[in-house]
XYZ file of C-alpha atoms in Angstrom:
683
model
C -0.013 0.016 0.034
C 1.321 3.458 -0.939
C 2.289 5.629 1.984
C -0.075 8.591 2.518
C 1.775 11.832 2.425
C 0.695 14.182 5.209
C -0.053 17.791 4.242
C 1.983 20.444 6.023
C -0.399 23.176 4.997
C -0.772 24.710 8.506
C 3.028 24.938 8.879
C 3.322 26.696 5.479
C 0.479 29.039 6.407
C 2.256 30.009 9.617
C 5.463 30.598 7.603
C 3.574 33.101 5.405
C 1.985 34.972 8.356
C 5.323 35.479 10.107
C 6.483 37.399 7.100
C 3.909 40.103 7.657
C 5.555 41.232 10.910
C 4.426 44.781 11.637
C 1.828 44.827 8.737
C -1.831 44.037 8.972
C -3.104 40.838 7.287
C -6.307 38.886 7.546
C -6.904 35.250 8.148
C -9.723 32.995 6.833
C -12.323 34.299 9.263
C -11.097 37.878 9.661
C -13.237 40.682 8.163
C -11.221 42.726 5.698
C -14.025 45.070 4.516
C -17.713 44.780 3.708
C -17.343 44.944 -0.071
C -14.696 42.248 -0.385
C -16.417 39.966 2.137
C -19.716 40.409 0.290
C -18.038 39.450 -2.994
C -16.440 36.358 -1.484
C -19.914 35.404 -0.162
C -21.775 35.996 -3.416
C -19.372 34.193 -5.746
C -19.619 30.393 -6.107
C -17.347 28.657 -3.611
C -14.216 26.954 -4.829
C -16.073 23.675 -4.775
C -18.903 25.261 -6.884
C -21.527 25.426 -4.305
C -23.193 28.464 -2.636
C -20.982 28.478 0.455
C -18.691 31.420 1.255
C -15.126 31.616 -0.074
C -12.420 31.557 2.521
C -8.890 32.502 1.261
C -6.210 31.352 3.687
C -4.713 34.844 3.903
C -6.075 38.219 2.773
C -4.140 41.428 2.483
C -4.610 44.934 1.062
C -1.497 46.206 -0.791
C -1.610 49.962 -0.532
C 0.445 52.219 -2.698
C 0.564 55.783 -3.895
C -2.639 57.753 -4.714
C -4.762 55.559 -2.404
C -4.475 52.622 -4.804
C -5.387 49.483 -2.937
C -4.976 46.036 -4.447
C -6.658 43.087 -2.780
C -4.243 40.177 -2.306
C -5.694 36.642 -2.098
C -3.277 33.977 -0.836
C -4.177 30.253 -1.004
C -1.911 27.811 0.791
C -1.333 24.075 0.091
C 0.980 21.646 1.802
C 1.846 18.786 -0.648
C 4.284 18.403 -3.496
C 2.551 18.958 -6.868
C -0.191 21.105 -5.442
C 1.110 24.575 -6.460
C -0.614 25.113 -9.856
C -2.421 23.454 -12.713
C -2.067 24.986 -16.195
C -3.412 24.113 -19.612
C -1.357 23.374 -22.714
C -0.847 27.175 -23.319
C 0.593 27.693 -19.859
C -2.573 29.444 -18.566
C -4.142 28.918 -15.155
C -6.528 26.000 -15.962
C -9.728 27.127 -14.198
C -12.142 26.500 -17.054
C -13.284 23.388 -18.826
C -13.713 23.131 -22.600
C -17.399 23.826 -22.220
C -16.515 27.102 -20.517
C -17.769 25.868 -17.132
C -15.559 26.447 -14.068
C -13.201 23.574 -13.318
C -13.798 23.350 -9.577
C -11.632 20.303 -9.217
C -8.570 22.349 -10.201
C -9.722 25.393 -8.263
C -10.054 23.394 -5.010
C -6.911 21.297 -5.394
C -4.217 23.749 -6.503
C -3.012 26.864 -4.663
C -2.663 29.245 -7.641
C -5.950 28.082 -9.214
C -7.796 28.722 -5.857
C -6.196 32.195 -5.443
C -7.187 33.159 -8.986
C -10.783 32.019 -8.264
C -10.881 34.365 -5.223
C -9.346 37.255 -7.240
C -12.065 36.806 -9.883
C -14.703 36.803 -7.269
C -13.644 40.232 -6.048
C -13.391 41.745 -9.588
C -16.792 40.331 -10.508
C -18.793 41.192 -7.415
C -17.356 44.544 -6.278
C -17.637 47.971 -7.844
C -14.506 49.551 -6.309
C -11.732 47.080 -7.296
C -10.422 46.716 -10.855
C -7.362 44.568 -9.968
C -6.209 41.944 -7.601
C -3.281 39.643 -6.873
C -3.532 35.869 -6.698
C -0.756 34.173 -4.846
C -0.362 30.431 -4.563
C 1.894 29.200 -1.761
C 2.837 25.500 -1.477
C 5.234 23.649 0.746
C 6.468 20.139 1.370
C 9.230 18.182 3.112
C 12.028 16.778 0.942
C 15.300 15.316 2.209
C 14.592 16.810 5.669
C 14.319 20.204 4.131
C 11.093 22.316 4.079
C 10.584 23.433 0.411
C 8.583 26.600 -0.160
C 6.982 27.572 -3.450
C 5.404 31.029 -4.140
C 3.796 31.739 -7.452
C 2.285 35.212 -8.111
C -0.373 36.108 -10.741
C -1.999 39.448 -11.511
C -5.739 39.685 -12.451
C -7.360 42.866 -13.725
C -10.318 44.201 -15.608
C -7.963 46.028 -17.971
C -6.586 42.554 -18.927
C -10.166 41.208 -19.216
C -9.705 38.839 -16.187
C -6.807 37.035 -17.900
C -4.350 36.059 -15.105
C -0.925 37.360 -16.062
C 2.132 35.723 -14.523
C 4.212 38.052 -12.268
C 6.830 35.519 -11.247
C 8.121 32.752 -8.968
C 9.404 34.053 -5.533
C 11.251 32.474 -2.595
C 8.970 34.261 -0.057
C 6.347 37.027 0.109
C 8.555 39.866 1.122
C 7.849 41.632 -2.197
C 4.496 42.647 -0.617
C 6.100 44.499 2.279
C 6.166 48.247 2.355
C 9.800 48.735 1.451
C 9.538 46.549 -1.671
C 5.979 47.439 -2.919
C 7.002 50.201 -5.293
C 9.340 47.965 -7.315
C 6.694 45.156 -7.332
C 3.985 47.545 -8.521
C 6.126 48.714 -11.410
C 6.456 45.092 -12.470
C 2.725 44.342 -12.464
C 1.894 47.564 -14.222
C 3.930 46.316 -17.183
C 1.794 43.255 -17.595
C -0.590 43.902 -20.442
C -2.303 41.689 -23.005
C -0.776 41.373 -26.456
C -3.211 42.115 -29.324
C -3.463 38.309 -29.977
C -4.215 37.601 -26.274
C -6.737 40.512 -26.233
C -8.692 39.140 -29.279
C -8.730 35.618 -27.939
C -9.930 36.690 -24.437
C -12.508 38.945 -25.997
C -14.080 36.081 -27.902
C -13.932 33.832 -24.766
C -15.659 36.479 -22.673
C -18.259 37.076 -25.389
C -18.935 33.321 -25.389
C -19.339 33.428 -21.566
C -21.814 36.310 -21.615
C -23.794 34.621 -24.392
C -24.080 31.478 -22.331
C -25.240 33.467 -19.281
C -27.803 35.404 -21.343
C -29.253 32.285 -22.916
C -29.725 30.916 -19.427
C -31.343 34.079 -18.317
C -33.654 34.004 -21.257
C -34.659 30.454 -20.550
C -35.304 31.452 -16.894
C -37.493 34.379 -17.952
C -39.468 31.955 -20.108
C -39.749 28.976 -17.777
C -39.822 30.410 -14.321
C -40.930 34.048 -14.503
C -43.289 33.770 -17.543
C -42.089 37.142 -18.929
C -43.539 37.591 -22.494
C -40.963 37.915 -25.243
C -41.862 41.481 -26.200
C -40.985 42.769 -22.687
C -37.749 40.939 -22.052
C -35.468 43.388 -23.921
C -36.872 46.460 -22.048
C -36.737 44.478 -18.709
C -33.127 43.532 -19.020
C -32.040 46.852 -20.488
C -33.677 48.675 -17.543
C -32.182 46.415 -14.906
C -28.689 46.887 -16.443
C -29.109 50.640 -16.262
C -30.184 50.454 -12.676
C -27.351 48.136 -11.765
C -24.464 49.973 -13.505
C -24.234 53.025 -11.394
C -22.304 56.205 -12.317
C -20.676 59.134 -10.569
C -23.016 60.199 -7.832
C -25.421 57.298 -8.326
C -24.507 54.057 -6.589
C -25.667 50.762 -8.302
C -28.924 49.293 -7.257
C -28.484 46.715 -4.526
C -30.626 43.593 -4.576
C -31.427 44.255 -0.879
C -33.174 47.529 -1.841
C -36.041 45.524 -3.527
C -38.085 44.900 -0.413
C -41.272 43.588 -2.069
C -43.578 46.386 -0.796
C -47.107 46.447 -2.122
C -47.767 50.190 -2.120
C -47.974 51.987 -5.451
C -45.296 54.629 -4.755
C -42.632 52.521 -3.179
C -42.835 49.070 -4.807
C -39.927 47.377 -6.484
C -40.894 48.699 -9.916
C -40.846 52.273 -8.613
C -37.592 51.839 -6.893
C -35.966 50.466 -10.074
C -37.487 53.333 -12.142
C -36.131 55.965 -9.651
C -32.658 54.483 -10.006
C -32.917 54.447 -13.761
C -34.006 58.092 -13.843
C -31.158 59.125 -11.619
C -28.713 57.189 -13.736
C -29.880 58.844 -17.013
C -29.916 62.298 -15.428
C -26.254 61.949 -14.285
C -25.411 60.979 -17.864
C -26.321 64.571 -18.837
C -28.788 63.311 -21.417
C -31.338 65.726 -22.812
C -34.658 65.817 -21.036
C -36.429 64.646 -24.199
C -34.203 61.506 -24.270
C -34.773 60.739 -20.619
C -38.536 61.157 -21.033
C -38.634 58.880 -24.067
C -36.660 56.134 -22.343
C -38.678 56.195 -19.156
C -41.970 56.141 -21.011
C -40.901 52.893 -22.668
C -39.592 51.342 -19.425
C -42.491 52.380 -17.245
C -44.650 49.910 -19.150
C -42.493 47.054 -17.887
C -41.577 48.195 -14.390
C -44.679 49.928 -13.083
C -47.571 48.948 -15.361
C -47.173 45.187 -15.294
C -47.384 42.581 -12.635
C -43.638 41.994 -12.250
C -43.507 44.339 -9.223
C -46.271 42.552 -7.314
C -44.755 40.492 -4.403
C -45.564 36.874 -3.799
C -44.537 35.589 -0.393
C -42.634 38.838 0.182
C -40.629 38.692 -3.106
C -41.426 40.245 -6.442
C -40.396 38.781 -9.844
C -38.341 41.932 -10.267
C -36.334 41.048 -7.200
C -35.695 37.480 -8.465
C -34.709 38.571 -11.977
C -32.458 41.467 -10.886
C -30.565 39.146 -8.585
C -29.790 36.914 -11.554
C -28.868 39.903 -13.725
C -26.667 41.348 -10.974
C -24.845 38.025 -10.593
C -24.547 36.803 -14.182
C -24.557 39.812 -16.440
C -23.413 43.018 -14.775
C -19.883 41.790 -14.007
C -19.177 41.827 -17.758
C -20.416 45.360 -18.244
C -18.703 47.248 -15.390
C -15.267 48.818 -14.872
C -12.905 48.974 -17.811
C -14.756 46.363 -19.853
C -16.754 48.886 -21.743
C -13.741 49.326 -24.063
C -14.535 45.907 -25.436
C -17.629 45.390 -27.585
C -19.368 42.709 -25.425
C -22.605 44.386 -26.426
C -22.466 43.017 -29.924
C -22.908 39.515 -28.447
C -25.304 40.822 -25.801
C -27.667 42.321 -28.332
C -27.471 39.360 -30.784
C -28.821 37.132 -27.997
C -31.386 39.837 -27.000
C -32.488 40.074 -30.618
C -33.623 36.453 -30.408
C -36.186 37.595 -27.850
C -37.729 40.207 -30.158
C -40.931 39.045 -31.798
C -41.008 39.643 -35.557
C -43.552 42.438 -36.364
C -46.577 41.075 -38.151
C -46.275 43.382 -41.076
C -42.480 42.944 -41.404
C -39.982 40.502 -42.591
C -37.639 38.346 -40.460
C -34.694 39.778 -42.193
C -35.684 43.306 -40.961
C -34.588 42.645 -37.419
C -31.323 40.804 -38.136
C -28.400 42.627 -36.601
C -25.195 43.189 -38.644
C -22.150 41.227 -37.331
C -19.512 43.419 -35.657
C -16.735 42.387 -38.195
C -18.922 43.676 -41.020
C -19.824 46.960 -39.310
C -16.078 47.500 -38.720
C -15.324 46.813 -42.406
C -18.065 49.255 -43.587
C -16.679 52.035 -41.317
C -13.227 51.518 -42.829
C -14.677 51.588 -46.330
C -16.037 55.043 -45.495
C -12.689 56.110 -44.023
C -14.302 57.212 -40.740
C -12.071 59.613 -38.797
C -12.269 61.904 -35.778
C -14.029 64.658 -37.882
C -16.724 62.351 -39.355
C -20.423 62.887 -38.709
C -22.042 59.488 -38.988
C -25.661 58.533 -39.239
C -27.725 55.343 -39.676
C -31.308 55.403 -40.747
C -32.177 51.850 -39.574
C -30.203 51.696 -36.362
C -30.952 48.303 -34.902
C -28.786 47.827 -31.778
C -26.400 50.595 -32.854
C -23.647 48.338 -34.115
C -22.657 50.675 -37.018
C -22.422 53.776 -34.765
C -20.443 51.807 -32.201
C -17.884 50.761 -34.864
C -17.749 54.260 -36.209
C -17.251 55.644 -32.761
C -14.334 53.334 -32.128
C -12.590 54.443 -35.348
C -13.278 58.113 -34.569
C -11.883 57.907 -30.997
C -8.810 55.900 -32.134
C -8.070 58.531 -34.762
C -8.444 61.325 -32.226
C -5.973 59.597 -29.894
C -3.447 59.359 -32.655
C -3.747 63.055 -33.686
C -4.340 64.921 -30.454
C -1.501 65.154 -27.993
C -3.234 67.302 -25.358
C -5.153 65.152 -22.738
C -7.595 68.042 -22.157
C -8.330 68.607 -25.860
C -8.582 64.843 -26.462
C -11.159 64.520 -23.682
C -13.148 67.411 -25.193
C -12.969 65.869 -28.645
C -14.105 62.366 -27.411
C -17.060 64.044 -25.639
C -17.968 65.950 -28.813
C -17.780 62.788 -30.892
C -20.202 60.940 -28.608
C -22.573 63.805 -28.060
C -22.747 65.572 -31.455
C -21.158 63.418 -34.223
C -23.264 60.245 -34.170
C -27.021 59.996 -35.055
C -29.273 57.014 -35.494
C -32.940 56.384 -36.034
C -34.874 53.274 -35.005
C -38.623 52.713 -35.415
C -39.251 49.592 -33.217
C -39.371 50.558 -29.500
C -37.873 47.362 -28.262
C -34.941 47.554 -30.687
C -34.569 51.253 -29.943
C -33.944 50.324 -26.300
C -31.149 48.058 -27.391
C -29.440 50.868 -29.240
C -29.792 53.313 -26.299
C -28.340 50.816 -23.820
C -25.586 49.807 -26.262
C -24.442 53.478 -26.686
C -24.720 54.152 -22.909
C -22.465 51.154 -22.230
C -19.970 52.705 -24.631
C -19.856 55.708 -22.257
C -22.278 57.351 -23.903
C -23.107 58.120 -27.452
C -26.835 57.910 -27.050
C -27.617 61.645 -27.088
C -28.828 61.568 -30.744
C -30.449 58.148 -30.861
C -33.984 58.857 -32.132
C -37.105 56.682 -32.043
C -39.085 57.400 -35.178
C -39.696 56.706 -38.851
C -36.583 57.534 -40.885
C -38.681 58.241 -44.001
C -40.276 61.170 -42.105
C -37.025 62.389 -40.573
C -35.986 66.002 -41.592
C -32.219 65.552 -41.081
C -32.000 67.793 -37.970
C -30.795 67.215 -34.383
C -33.743 66.445 -32.252
C -32.344 66.986 -28.782
C -29.857 69.163 -26.843
C -28.344 72.513 -27.661
C -28.327 71.926 -31.414
C -32.008 70.891 -31.601
C -33.634 71.615 -34.984
C -30.258 72.440 -36.570
C -29.113 70.228 -39.521
C -26.952 67.266 -38.715
C -23.855 67.699 -41.072
C -23.572 64.022 -41.967
C -20.641 62.968 -44.195
C -20.764 59.220 -43.529
C -23.822 57.002 -43.951
C -23.835 53.373 -42.776
C -26.906 51.218 -43.215
C -28.414 47.767 -43.231
C -31.952 48.584 -44.130
C -35.177 46.550 -43.728
C -35.237 44.548 -46.962
C -39.036 44.503 -47.059
C -39.146 48.267 -47.628
C -39.474 49.722 -51.075
C -36.583 49.027 -53.398
C -35.425 46.250 -51.030
C -34.555 49.070 -48.653
C -32.973 51.493 -51.149
C -35.717 53.997 -50.369
C -33.822 54.741 -47.141
C -30.552 55.171 -49.046
C -32.069 57.629 -51.512
C -33.550 59.661 -48.642
C -30.435 59.810 -46.506
C -28.034 60.587 -49.393
C -30.305 63.372 -50.523
C -29.793 65.100 -47.147
C -25.974 64.786 -47.188
C -25.086 68.228 -48.523
C -21.534 67.981 -47.236
C -20.647 64.982 -49.514
C -18.715 62.124 -47.971
C -19.061 58.290 -48.194
C -21.814 55.754 -47.744
C -21.704 51.938 -47.335
C -24.930 49.955 -47.530
C -25.371 46.236 -46.717
C -28.494 45.171 -48.650
C -29.910 42.291 -50.694
C -27.579 41.888 -53.720
C -30.452 41.742 -56.219
C -31.512 45.210 -55.205
C -28.622 46.214 -57.594
C -29.875 44.243 -60.595
C -33.340 45.996 -60.944
C -35.118 45.153 -57.734
C -33.960 48.519 -56.253
C -35.586 50.647 -58.915
C -36.417 53.439 -59.226
C -34.251 54.365 -56.246
C -30.992 52.999 -57.616
C -31.283 55.018 -60.789
C -32.231 58.140 -58.815
C -29.224 57.687 -56.508
C -26.811 57.765 -59.473
C -28.002 61.218 -60.522
C -26.241 62.745 -57.496
C -23.910 60.019 -56.204
C -21.138 57.773 -57.513
C -21.129 53.998 -57.073
C -17.508 53.211 -56.103
C -17.748 49.446 -55.272
C -19.923 46.410 -55.249
C -18.946 43.611 -52.878
C -20.725 40.318 -53.000
C -20.872 38.950 -49.428
C -20.976 35.333 -48.136
C -24.406 33.764 -48.505
C -23.979 32.429 -44.993
C -23.493 35.937 -43.452
C -26.728 35.646 -41.474
C -26.809 31.835 -41.027
C -29.499 30.843 -38.638
C -31.099 34.264 -38.855
C -32.007 34.738 -42.487
C -31.153 33.126 -45.859
C -30.408 36.030 -48.168
C -27.635 36.931 -50.590
C -26.330 40.298 -49.623
C -23.867 42.812 -51.059
C -22.173 45.941 -49.815
C -22.507 48.947 -52.143
C -20.108 51.852 -51.512
C -20.900 55.421 -52.703
C -19.189 58.726 -53.004
C -21.854 61.175 -51.943
C -22.991 64.321 -53.654
C -21.061 63.647 -56.903
C -23.146 62.436 -59.847
C -21.983 59.100 -61.374
C -20.250 59.402 -64.783
C -21.043 56.363 -66.845
C -18.137 56.897 -69.248
C -15.363 57.705 -66.739
C -16.227 56.184 -63.305
C -14.867 52.650 -62.969
C -16.696 50.570 -60.347
C -14.748 47.971 -58.324
C -16.529 44.603 -58.281
C -15.412 42.023 -55.751
C -16.642 38.483 -55.033
C -16.258 38.232 -51.243
C -18.163 34.981 -51.021
C -15.148 33.369 -49.389
C -14.341 35.774 -46.607
C -12.190 33.333 -44.666
C -14.759 32.446 -42.072
C -16.463 29.073 -41.566
C -19.866 29.465 -40.120
C -22.243 27.035 -38.378
C -25.571 27.434 -36.623
C -25.356 25.364 -33.448
C -27.914 26.839 -31.070
C -26.057 25.863 -27.932
C -22.594 26.890 -29.117
C -20.959 30.295 -28.833
C -19.253 32.408 -31.522
C -15.928 30.679 -30.999
C -17.628 27.616 -32.467
C -20.174 29.134 -34.869
C -17.763 31.647 -36.433
C -14.162 30.521 -36.956
C -11.341 32.095 -38.976
C -10.275 29.120 -41.097
C -8.689 30.876 -44.087
C -7.034 34.158 -43.338
C -10.254 36.097 -42.625
C -8.502 39.138 -41.181
C -6.146 39.317 -44.201
C -9.045 38.987 -46.619
C -10.957 41.732 -44.969
C -7.947 44.008 -45.030
C -7.428 43.245 -48.751
C -11.043 44.043 -49.614
C -10.701 47.357 -47.875
C -7.610 48.242 -49.775
C -9.136 47.270 -53.139
C -12.214 49.467 -52.543
C -10.125 52.456 -51.424
C -7.197 52.242 -53.815
C -7.968 49.664 -56.577
C -5.812 46.793 -57.542
C -2.720 48.916 -58.498
C -0.171 48.129 -61.092
C 0.551 44.455 -61.792
C -2.167 43.237 -59.451
C 0.155 43.935 -56.524
C -2.784 44.271 -54.086
C -4.421 41.003 -55.211
C -3.309 38.115 -52.962
C -6.696 36.438 -52.296
C -8.882 37.978 -55.017
C -6.973 37.455 -58.315
C -9.952 35.649 -59.827
C -12.613 37.468 -57.816
C -11.971 41.165 -58.703
C -12.756 43.239 -61.688
C -13.246 46.874 -62.652
C -15.954 47.853 -65.047
C -18.366 50.608 -66.033
C -22.078 50.736 -65.252
C -25.012 52.401 -67.024
C -27.099 55.037 -65.342
C -30.116 52.693 -65.336
C -29.489 51.461 -61.833
C -29.892 47.735 -62.680
C -26.332 46.509 -63.391
C -24.565 46.723 -59.976
C -23.930 43.073 -59.065
C -20.637 41.234 -59.414
C -22.149 38.514 -61.546
C -23.166 41.021 -64.147
C -19.566 42.134 -64.634
C -17.582 38.964 -63.926
C -14.893 38.501 -66.606
C -14.712 34.990 -68.064
C -11.472 34.241 -69.932
C -12.473 32.445 -73.155
C -8.928 32.111 -74.562
C -7.804 28.401 -74.208
C -4.511 27.656 -72.597
C -2.096 24.790 -73.270
C -3.334 23.147 -70.117
C -6.876 23.319 -71.414
C -5.751 21.597 -74.631
C -3.910 18.866 -72.698
C -7.006 18.234 -70.590
C -9.256 17.874 -73.613
C -6.832 15.474 -75.314
C -6.457 13.440 -72.248
C -10.295 13.278 -71.751
C -10.737 12.167 -75.431
C -8.040 9.467 -75.252
C -9.573 8.118 -71.972
C -12.983 8.012 -73.715
C -11.444 6.262 -76.845
C -9.709 3.549 -74.757
C -12.964 2.964 -72.786
C -14.846 2.384 -76.004
C -12.185 -0.062 -77.350
C -12.325 -2.102 -74.118
C -16.128 -2.283 -74.406
C -15.800 -3.541 -77.986
C -17.997 -0.856 -79.195
C -15.422 0.585 -81.592
C -14.519 -0.729 -85.100
C -10.716 -0.937 -85.186
C -10.779 -1.128 -88.959
C -12.187 2.288 -89.377
């Protein structure tokens, strides 16, 4: 029988504590502060249950400018129990199905410490960073071996644990050594590749949580599909908090029955405070609250049963499973694209509409279209069929990035970013439930929602509708659109209307059914050419909206306010059917499974952008992926010859290889006939 190795965990824990001589530390049962203790209680335990988390040692590392970093130390006392990593060298706390790996979390010191650090970042509002320290010890050859492994976890790094280093002891935490140590952890940032990989993983996580929430709203709470979007959007606003407005606490929902102080009224009060502190125009606040009041104060969700309302139950789930992804520094990453794709599944299709009309454009396509229009910090961008606001979000990212590169003064940069968000973006959405998605999306982006309008784009006069520029023209010079295809001209009616109001010129990119360009978009396509130039026609993948809609789309790119010249203006036609992505429609899988870069997707998107902006150049130097899928040709002014297929060049001159293939096929056929005895050899 193998000898059982006794753990020396208590001895190692004492060794750690002795190193804090003269400095305050906290043991398992010591109270560090209410926010951290509450987070450790709310998070799943390291075994996966609902019990409280108990790090072996807790510590607050305090440095300059009142910066306080929670330190979670987990101790083990057997050889081999320091850390478990995956094949990439990452702390292995997650299974392949994205569920927590509680076996590793409970067995290994570093894995447990990282679990506690994540609990603090996920369930507190004050802390954006934490240290996870695994300490292990064991006896070997009559010597006590000590192992100290330090990892840094932060919201800036999207919860990805970054390895600080292996240490002999924990003296690096002490006051005299803290400055050098802080400089080391501040240098730990994600590489662009790590950032993209983690972004996709987090988006998959939030999608999984949202699908579970949606199922709960259906099965347990019986919330009708038309109200779920407004419900979750309102609860997120109430739970985010902002300067001067603390986030709504679950304990504030007391299940009162009176009309003025029930759970619905409490939530609406918090939403109103939140919106007011965002400095939104009064018209905007009134419009949002009118929509949300229907859900929170004019339904039965606020009525308590056995002392608890459905709003209390649902908010607790939102607070636990959704809000951690939307707080702190995470707003810099577009989690909302995934959030709203899931929410969009909850929106009932309007009876007089078409399913395609509420399909949201994928983020990588909105990014491409913003690039095709050369969006920069001085652009004024509008969208006449806003959806969740994806086009404006992509445009805003490009505008802010451009400003950061060109403005060196921090004060002027801050002013410019505020101006971009408050005055240089405008969108119109007709459906109230989809409008709420756009408002929330822009608010989460720290706030571009000032000029998000609910209304009919075809009746819009082109002016600001709120704020200090109310009733003054919006000077649009970029138009981005994925219109409702059931509208006149397959949606081109929106394009004609918007381009007609763009007196400053500029660019436009429209994602629309491809056949709108071969006659189905008339008379609007012909009218558009009278004042605008078609620059490019891009045939998109037929699986672009797989699982949502089966429609062949194209992106049409225009130069605005310059009539098309049929004799001189060459149009760039691109077959982008193979965009490098492999798509599937597995309902229970996330984007990392359903959308995979299998053939240089990033490079293909870059090349398409270069082709549209600059053409193929001399000697086809810009054609790496599209040698046989790109052509330049003229169009008529009839508006019915815009598709790639109508201009595809087919080479009819036979090559030597063609001749060899024909001869080979003929000889094969001749031999086959001889063997069958069907040929007269005397002939």
